[in-house]
Short mmCIF file of C-alpha atoms in Angstrom, two decimals:
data_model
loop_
_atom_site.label_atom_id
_atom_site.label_comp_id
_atom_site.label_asym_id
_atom_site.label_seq_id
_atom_site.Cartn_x
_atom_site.Cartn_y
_atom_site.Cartn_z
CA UNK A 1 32.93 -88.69 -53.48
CA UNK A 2 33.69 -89.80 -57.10
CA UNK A 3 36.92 -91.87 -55.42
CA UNK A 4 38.64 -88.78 -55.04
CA UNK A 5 37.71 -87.44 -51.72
CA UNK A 6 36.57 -88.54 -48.76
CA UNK A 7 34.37 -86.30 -46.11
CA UNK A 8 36.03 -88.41 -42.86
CA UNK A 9 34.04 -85.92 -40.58
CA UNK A 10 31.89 -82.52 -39.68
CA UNK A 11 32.25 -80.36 -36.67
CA UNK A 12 29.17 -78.46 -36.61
CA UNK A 13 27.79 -76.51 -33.77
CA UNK A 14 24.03 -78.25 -32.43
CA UNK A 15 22.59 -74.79 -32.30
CA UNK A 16 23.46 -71.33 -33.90
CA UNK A 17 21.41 -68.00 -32.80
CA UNK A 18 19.65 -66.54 -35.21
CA UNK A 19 22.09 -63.72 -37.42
CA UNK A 20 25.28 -65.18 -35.81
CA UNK A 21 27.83 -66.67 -38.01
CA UNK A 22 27.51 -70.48 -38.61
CA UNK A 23 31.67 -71.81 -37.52
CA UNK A 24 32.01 -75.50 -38.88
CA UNK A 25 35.17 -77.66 -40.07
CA UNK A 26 34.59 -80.30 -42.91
CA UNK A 27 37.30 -83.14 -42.50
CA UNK A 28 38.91 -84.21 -46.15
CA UNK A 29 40.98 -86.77 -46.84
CA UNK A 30 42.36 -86.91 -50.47
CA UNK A 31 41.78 -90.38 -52.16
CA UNK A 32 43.30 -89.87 -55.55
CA UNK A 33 44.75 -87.52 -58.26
CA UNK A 34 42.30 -84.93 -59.62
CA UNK A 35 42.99 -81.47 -61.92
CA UNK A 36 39.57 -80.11 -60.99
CA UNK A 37 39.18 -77.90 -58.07
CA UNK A 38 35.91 -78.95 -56.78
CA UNK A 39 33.84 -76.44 -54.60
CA UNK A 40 32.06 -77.64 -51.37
CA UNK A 41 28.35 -76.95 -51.36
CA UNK A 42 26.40 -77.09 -48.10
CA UNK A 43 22.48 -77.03 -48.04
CA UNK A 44 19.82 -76.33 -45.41
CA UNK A 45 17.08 -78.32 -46.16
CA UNK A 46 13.72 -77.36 -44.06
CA UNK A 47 11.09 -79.95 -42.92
CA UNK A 48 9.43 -80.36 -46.07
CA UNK A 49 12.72 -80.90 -47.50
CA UNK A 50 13.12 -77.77 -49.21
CA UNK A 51 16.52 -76.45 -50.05
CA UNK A 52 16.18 -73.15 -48.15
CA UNK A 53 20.25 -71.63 -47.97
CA UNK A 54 23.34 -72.69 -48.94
CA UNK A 55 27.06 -71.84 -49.15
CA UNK A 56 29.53 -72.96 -51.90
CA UNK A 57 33.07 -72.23 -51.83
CA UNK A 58 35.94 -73.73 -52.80
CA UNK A 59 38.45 -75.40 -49.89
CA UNK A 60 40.16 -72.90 -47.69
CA UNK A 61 38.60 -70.22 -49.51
CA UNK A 62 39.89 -70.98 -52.40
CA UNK A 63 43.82 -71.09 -51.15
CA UNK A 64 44.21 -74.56 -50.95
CA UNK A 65 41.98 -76.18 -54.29
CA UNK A 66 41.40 -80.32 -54.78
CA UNK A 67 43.78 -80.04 -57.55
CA UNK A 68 46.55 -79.47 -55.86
CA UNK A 69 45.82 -82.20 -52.60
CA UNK A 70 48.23 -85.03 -52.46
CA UNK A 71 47.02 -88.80 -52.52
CA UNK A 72 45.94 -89.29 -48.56
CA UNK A 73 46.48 -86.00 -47.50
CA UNK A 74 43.94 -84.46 -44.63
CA UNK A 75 42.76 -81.69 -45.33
CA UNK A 76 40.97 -79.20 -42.48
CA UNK A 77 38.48 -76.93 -43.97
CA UNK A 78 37.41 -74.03 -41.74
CA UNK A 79 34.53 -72.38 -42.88
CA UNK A 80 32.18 -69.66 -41.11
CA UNK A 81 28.78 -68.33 -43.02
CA UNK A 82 25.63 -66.27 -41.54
CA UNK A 83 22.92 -67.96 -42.89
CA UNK A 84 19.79 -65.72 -42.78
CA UNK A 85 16.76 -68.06 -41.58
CA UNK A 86 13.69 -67.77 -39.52
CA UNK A 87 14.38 -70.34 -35.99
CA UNK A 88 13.85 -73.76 -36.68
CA UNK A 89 15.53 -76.98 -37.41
CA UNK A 90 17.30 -77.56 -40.52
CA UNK A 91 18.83 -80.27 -42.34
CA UNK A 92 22.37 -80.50 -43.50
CA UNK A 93 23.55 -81.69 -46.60
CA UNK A 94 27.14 -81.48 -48.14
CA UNK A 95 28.55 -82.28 -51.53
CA UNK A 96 31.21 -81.24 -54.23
CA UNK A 97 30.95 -80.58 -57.80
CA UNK A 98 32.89 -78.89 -60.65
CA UNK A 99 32.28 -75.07 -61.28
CA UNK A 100 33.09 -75.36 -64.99
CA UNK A 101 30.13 -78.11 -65.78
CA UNK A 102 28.38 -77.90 -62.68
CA UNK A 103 28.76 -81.55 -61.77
CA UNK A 104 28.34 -83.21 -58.80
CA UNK A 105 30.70 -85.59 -57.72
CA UNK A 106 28.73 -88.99 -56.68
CA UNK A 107 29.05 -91.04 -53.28
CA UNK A 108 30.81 -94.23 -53.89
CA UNK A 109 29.59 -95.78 -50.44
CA UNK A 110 28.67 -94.79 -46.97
CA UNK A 111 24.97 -95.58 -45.37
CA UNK A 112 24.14 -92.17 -45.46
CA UNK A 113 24.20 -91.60 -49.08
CA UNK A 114 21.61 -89.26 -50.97
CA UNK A 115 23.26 -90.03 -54.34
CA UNK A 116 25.53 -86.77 -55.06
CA UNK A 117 25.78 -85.60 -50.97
CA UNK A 118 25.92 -86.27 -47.44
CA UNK A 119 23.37 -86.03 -44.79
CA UNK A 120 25.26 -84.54 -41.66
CA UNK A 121 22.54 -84.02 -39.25
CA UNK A 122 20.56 -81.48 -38.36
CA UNK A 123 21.45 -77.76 -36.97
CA UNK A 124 19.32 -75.67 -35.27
CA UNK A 125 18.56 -71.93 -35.40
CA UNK A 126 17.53 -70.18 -32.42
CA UNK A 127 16.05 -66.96 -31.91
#
């Protein structure tokens, strides 16, 4: 993303029943210098491709910003959210951008680029 981060992987759970919390890890790895402390989106896209939930937040909850990352450092990002959503299968889609401008960082390479996020597979929600 932008040169400055790199998502090197996603633990996400297959399957999550419905009103339980969502657990998943994103995998950073700190490519260069940066005084912006990006937040982490993640979308659920349905099958018409329709943004249906998300959850921003900054790494670590905010405890541990981009700014503040060391060249190559990994960082482990532990997240849990309850997304509210009928069952189904939904896409999902990560990304970073800057709070203050609302920017998006852009992929710099990868084969499954979307321009500004990730594609991570699908997740999904049982009853």
């Amino acid at each position: 993303f932008g040169g400055v981060v790199e998502l090197e992987g996603a633990l996400l759970p297959p399957t999550v029943a419905q009103g339980q919390p969502l657990e998943y890890t994103f995998l950073w790895r700190s490519l260069g210098e940066t005084d912006v402390d990006y937040t982490v989106f993640m979308h659920l896209i349905d099958g018409e491709g329709q943004m249906v939930t998300g959850h921003d937040a900054q790494p670590r909850g905010g405890l541990y910003p981009t700014s503040v990352w060391e060249v190559g450092e990994r960082v482990a990002d532990e997240r849990a959210w309850t997304p509210d959503l009928a069952p189904g299968r939904y896409r999902v889609e990560v990304g970073l951008y800057d709070l203050a401008t609302m920017a998006r960082l852009p992929l710099t390479g990868g084969d499954m680029a979307l321009g500004d996020r990730v594609a991570l597979g699908e997740i999904e929600i049982m009853p």
